[in-house]
Amino acid sequence: MMAHATKDPLWQAKVASELKRNPDLSSVLNDKCSQCHAPAAHYEITEVQSSEVAIFGAQGILDTSHALHDSAMNGVTCTACHQIEDTAELGTLDGFSGHYSINDSKHIYGQFSDIVPQPMINNTGFTPTYSAHISDSKTCATCHNLKTPFVDANGDIQSTSAETEFPEQMPYTEWENSVFADDGSQPQSCQDCHMPKTTSKVSNRPDWLVAKNSFAQHHLAGANTVMLTMLKNNATQFDVISGELDQGINRARSMLQSAVSVTLASVAINNGNLEAAVRLTNLSGHKAPTSFPSRRMWLHFKVTDSQNNVLFESGKVNPDGSIVGSDNDADSSRYEPHYDQITSQDQVQIYETIMGNSDNAVTYTLLRGSHYLKDNRLTPQGFDKISVPDDVAVRGEALNDDDFNLGVDEVLYRFPVTANGELAVSVDVYYQPLAHGFVQDLFNDADIAQVQAFKTLYEAQTLKYELMSNAVAQVSSQSPVTANPSVVISATPESITEGETSTLTWQSEDVVNCTASGDWSGNRAWSGTETVTPSETSVYILTCTDGSGGNVSDQVSITVNASGAPVNPESGGGGASDLLFLLMLLIVAISGNRSVRYSCNQP
């Protein structure tokens, strides 16, 4: 992916979309997005020529006639990384976001001190030079910690400094707060994982050189099999060598499969309910998933009976990459919350970031991203959510989940079952580099050539997600279990004046799914509250399904009175006082004492 960072069709499409949505910030976008995706061309244009970078158009580096087109299309080149100097800013905020310092003396920094430099000098003009920083994580932080400015709805920049910019991706800071940091209990650098070491002869000049130990292989594998597969399947279009991409795909898949582990910590049937505790552990050196905020990981939990009938399934994925039950996949303005306990099939544990804009609404536009509404990505081991920097903080309900911290999350699945015999329980951990909501938002700009091109490629490709890990178990229900499903719904108050609100409250037991009908609609959690403002008398029905397919329902009516009309006393408007008034009149009539008076405040 680093070699093809400029050819990447998603990168081209996303940059084009951002430019369309924020045309007044074109210079900022062109500079920021080429700094790490086309570093050699960017350096020549900005530092040597003292000019501005353009990505698209007749003057853009993607145009084949541009003098630096070939340099740009080489992506993240060898000379770009190996000429980064070891400055005081390296690994700090001032060095993040592509603020690397390239030496102007043509020195190439490497990991070995016992070198013979002349062959490289003779053949390339570069001088190989030992420097320990090239093996340090802070070199990777240069581009893999990225903060971006953000704008309000009018396009005005709201961030005032690097500190206040949006933390678009911060894997280096995540690593710094893990056990794998240099001062952690299990120190491992980025290079230790992404550039595995071997013993090899690394040059044949001079011919008497011997093999070197701990040579860092330049695999630089990430996790994006989807994009690598797209490049491979369209090799001619992108001018890539597809045979070498097979290695990259296999390495990325292997990296994914070693990133997390999942276990079924316990599975049992108690009082007619199947209860399964799923335990997920992060084995990587940063959050899982990390980096660009289009990525997500989720749990696919499934229970079947001996006839392979599905009794419960949460997190099923559709062929188009959308997840059944995901609020965000159904409605781009919403998102699925983090769960400590899942009791309904429309609840899904999705580990992801959801960007919020300056109006606190969900956004997919990077330059509108001002903060995260949700960040429950699985933290690395040693990462304490209570004490980490704000840029990598946990956001949303995961912050209040006692089982979510220090690289581990535990989710309890609980639902009623009536099946008899052996039940099969399975949980899969899936990863998706491009969340469904993210790509659908991008496709809103399909009138742009680059977006349409990517849309065509993405929709034609079947690979949209990967399996990371899975676990299976069996549990026996020796005798039929009788569930007692129930649902109760109420409204407070049941009578309102037009324009006022009422609160619906409901509670159900031994059910799997609940669906609203009548004067409301959609799926609902097994219990909850909701404020409504009906404009006329309305009926709210809630129907819930138990584990055997049976239904139970309840309903409530809210009376809406016209403004200024009397409130029905039988609907919370003081019926007890009127009953007392009638009783007093009866007493007066019986006693004949017509001097008795009774007053009340009812109309």
PDB file of N, CA and C in Angstrom, residues 314-344:
ATOM      1  N   SER A 314     -26.514 -11.986  15.578  1.00  0.00           N
ATOM      2  CA  SER A 314     -26.181 -10.557  15.666  1.00  0.00           C
ATOM      3  C   SER A 314     -24.903 -10.306  14.869  1.00  0.00           C
ATOM      4  N   GLY A 315     -24.942  -9.334  13.963  1.00  0.00           N
ATOM      5  CA  GLY A 315     -23.746  -8.976  13.216  1.00  0.00           C
ATOM      6  C   GLY A 315     -23.592  -9.655  11.876  1.00  0.00           C
ATOM      7  N   LYS A 316     -24.702 -10.163  11.332  1.00  0.00           N
ATOM      8  CA  LYS A 316     -24.642 -10.770  10.001  1.00  0.00           C
ATOM      9  C   LYS A 316     -24.324  -9.699   8.973  1.00  0.00           C
ATOM     10  N   VAL A 317     -23.474 -10.039   8.006  1.00  0.00           N
ATOM     11  CA  VAL A 317     -23.053  -9.057   7.009  1.00  0.00           C
ATOM     12  C   VAL A 317     -23.689  -9.385   5.668  1.00  0.00           C
ATOM     13  N   ASN A 318     -24.108  -8.360   4.955  1.00  0.00           N
ATOM     14  CA  ASN A 318     -24.694  -8.499   3.633  1.00  0.00           C
ATOM     15  C   ASN A 318     -23.611  -8.476   2.555  1.00  0.00           C
ATOM     16  N   PRO A 319     -23.920  -8.965   1.347  1.00  0.00           N
ATOM     17  CA  PRO A 319     -22.911  -8.969   0.275  1.00  0.00           C
ATOM     18  C   PRO A 319     -22.366  -7.591  -0.064  1.00  0.00           C
ATOM     19  N   ASP A 320     -23.155  -6.538   0.154  1.00  0.00           N
ATOM     20  CA  ASP A 320     -22.672  -5.192  -0.178  1.00  0.00           C
ATOM     21  C   ASP A 320     -21.791  -4.592   0.914  1.00  0.00           C
ATOM     22  N   GLY A 321     -21.546  -5.364   1.984  1.00  0.00           N
ATOM     23  CA  GLY A 321     -20.676  -4.891   3.060  1.00  0.00           C
ATOM     24  C   GLY A 321     -21.413  -4.243   4.210  1.00  0.00           C
ATOM     25  N   SER A 322     -22.730  -4.088   4.110  1.00  0.00           N
ATOM     26  CA  SER A 322     -23.508  -3.531   5.223  1.00  0.00           C
ATOM     27  C   SER A 322     -23.775  -4.615   6.256  1.00  0.00           C
ATOM     28  N   ILE A 323     -23.971  -4.187   7.504  1.00  0.00           N
ATOM     29  CA  ILE A 323     -24.199  -5.117   8.609  1.00  0.00           C
ATOM     30  C   ILE A 323     -25.659  -5.040   9.018  1.00  0.00           C
ATOM     31  N   VAL A 324     -26.311  -6.199   9.115  1.00  0.00           N
ATOM     32  CA  VAL A 324     -27.704  -6.255   9.543  1.00  0.00           C
ATOM     33  C   VAL A 324     -27.796  -5.741  10.981  1.00  0.00           C
ATOM     34  N   GLY A 325     -28.657  -4.757  11.209  1.00  0.00           N
ATOM     35  CA  GLY A 325     -28.841  -4.212  12.554  1.00  0.00           C
ATOM     36  C   GLY A 325     -28.000  -2.996  12.858  1.00  0.00           C
ATOM     37  N   SER A 326     -27.028  -2.675  11.999  1.00  0.00           N
ATOM     38  CA  SER A 326     -26.186  -1.505  12.244  1.00  0.00           C
ATOM     39  C   SER A 326     -26.977  -0.239  11.968  1.00  0.00           C
ATOM     40  N   ASP A 327     -27.141   0.600  12.980  1.00  0.00           N
ATOM     41  CA  ASP A 327     -27.895   1.842  12.818  1.00  0.00           C
ATOM     42  C   ASP A 327     -27.282   2.725  11.738  1.00  0.00           C
ATOM     43  N   ASN A 328     -25.952   2.780  11.694  1.00  0.00           N
ATOM     44  CA  ASN A 328     -25.280   3.659  10.749  1.00  0.00           C
ATOM     45  C   ASN A 328     -25.453   3.195   9.309  1.00  0.00           C
ATOM     46  N   ASP A 329     -25.514   1.891   9.104  1.00  0.00           N
ATOM     47  CA  ASP A 329     -25.671   1.368   7.751  1.00  0.00           C
ATOM     48  C   ASP A 329     -27.073   1.621   7.215  1.00  0.00           C
ATOM     49  N   ALA A 330     -28.039   1.745   8.124  1.00  0.00           N
ATOM     50  CA  ALA A 330     -29.416   2.011   7.715  1.00  0.00           C
ATOM     51  C   ALA A 330     -29.719   3.497   7.626  1.00  0.00           C
ATOM     52  N   ASP A 331     -29.027   4.292   8.440  1.00  0.00           N
ATOM     53  CA  ASP A 331     -29.295   5.733   8.516  1.00  0.00           C
ATOM     54  C   ASP A 331     -27.975   6.432   8.798  1.00  0.00           C
ATOM     55  N   SER A 332     -27.476   7.184   7.834  1.00  0.00           N
ATOM     56  CA  SER A 332     -26.146   7.786   7.950  1.00  0.00           C
ATOM     57  C   SER A 332     -26.050   8.830   9.053  1.00  0.00           C
ATOM     58  N   SER A 333     -27.181   9.283   9.574  1.00  0.00           N
ATOM     59  CA  SER A 333     -27.144  10.287  10.642  1.00  0.00           C
ATOM     60  C   SER A 333     -27.048   9.653  12.025  1.00  0.00           C
ATOM     61  N   ARG A 334     -27.150   8.317  12.092  1.00  0.00           N
ATOM     62  CA  ARG A 334     -27.109   7.617  13.375  1.00  0.00           C
ATOM     63  C   ARG A 334     -25.884   6.710  13.422  1.00  0.00           C
ATOM     64  N   TYR A 335     -25.645   6.095  14.584  1.00  0.00           N
ATOM     65  CA  TYR A 335     -24.579   5.108  14.685  1.00  0.00           C
ATOM     66  C   TYR A 335     -24.905   4.127  15.799  1.00  0.00           C
ATOM     67  N   GLU A 336     -24.357   2.935  15.671  1.00  0.00           N
ATOM     68  CA  GLU A 336     -24.599   1.874  16.646  1.00  0.00           C
ATOM     69  C   GLU A 336     -23.806   2.169  17.924  1.00  0.00           C
ATOM     70  N   PRO A 337     -24.459   2.147  19.082  1.00  0.00           N
ATOM     71  CA  PRO A 337     -23.720   2.407  20.331  1.00  0.00           C
ATOM     72  C   PRO A 337     -22.846   1.225  20.714  1.00  0.00           C
ATOM     73  N   HIS A 338     -21.975   1.443  21.672  1.00  0.00           N
ATOM     74  CA  HIS A 338     -21.194   0.358  22.261  1.00  0.00           C
ATOM     75  C   HIS A 338     -22.064  -0.393  23.258  1.00  0.00           C
ATOM     76  N   TYR A 339     -21.905  -1.714  23.305  1.00  0.00           N
ATOM     77  CA  TYR A 339     -22.726  -2.540  24.200  1.00  0.00           C
ATOM     78  C   TYR A 339     -21.862  -3.289  25.215  1.00  0.00           C
ATOM     79  N   ASP A 340     -22.385  -3.381  26.438  1.00  0.00           N
ATOM     80  CA  ASP A 340     -21.829  -4.272  27.440  1.00  0.00           C
ATOM     81  C   ASP A 340     -22.613  -5.581  27.441  1.00  0.00           C
ATOM     82  N   GLN A 341     -23.908  -5.494  27.098  1.00  0.00           N
ATOM     83  CA  GLN A 341     -24.781  -6.664  27.028  1.00  0.00           C
ATOM     84  C   GLN A 341     -25.666  -6.548  25.792  1.00  0.00           C
ATOM     85  N   ILE A 342     -25.791  -7.636  25.050  1.00  0.00           N
ATOM     86  CA  ILE A 342     -26.621  -7.669  23.849  1.00  0.00           C
ATOM     87  C   ILE A 342     -27.755  -8.655  24.061  1.00  0.00           C
ATOM     88  N   THR A 343     -28.989  -8.177  23.891  1.00  0.00           N
ATOM     89  CA  THR A 343     -30.171  -8.997  24.140  1.00  0.00           C
ATOM     90  C   THR A 343     -31.088  -9.078  22.936  1.00  0.00           C
ATOM     91  N   SER A 344     -30.731  -8.392  21.851  1.00  0.00           N
ATOM     92  CA  SER A 344     -31.584  -8.347  20.674  1.00  0.00           C
ATOM     93  C   SER A 344     -30.740  -8.523  19.418  1.00  0.00           C
TER      94      SER A 344
END
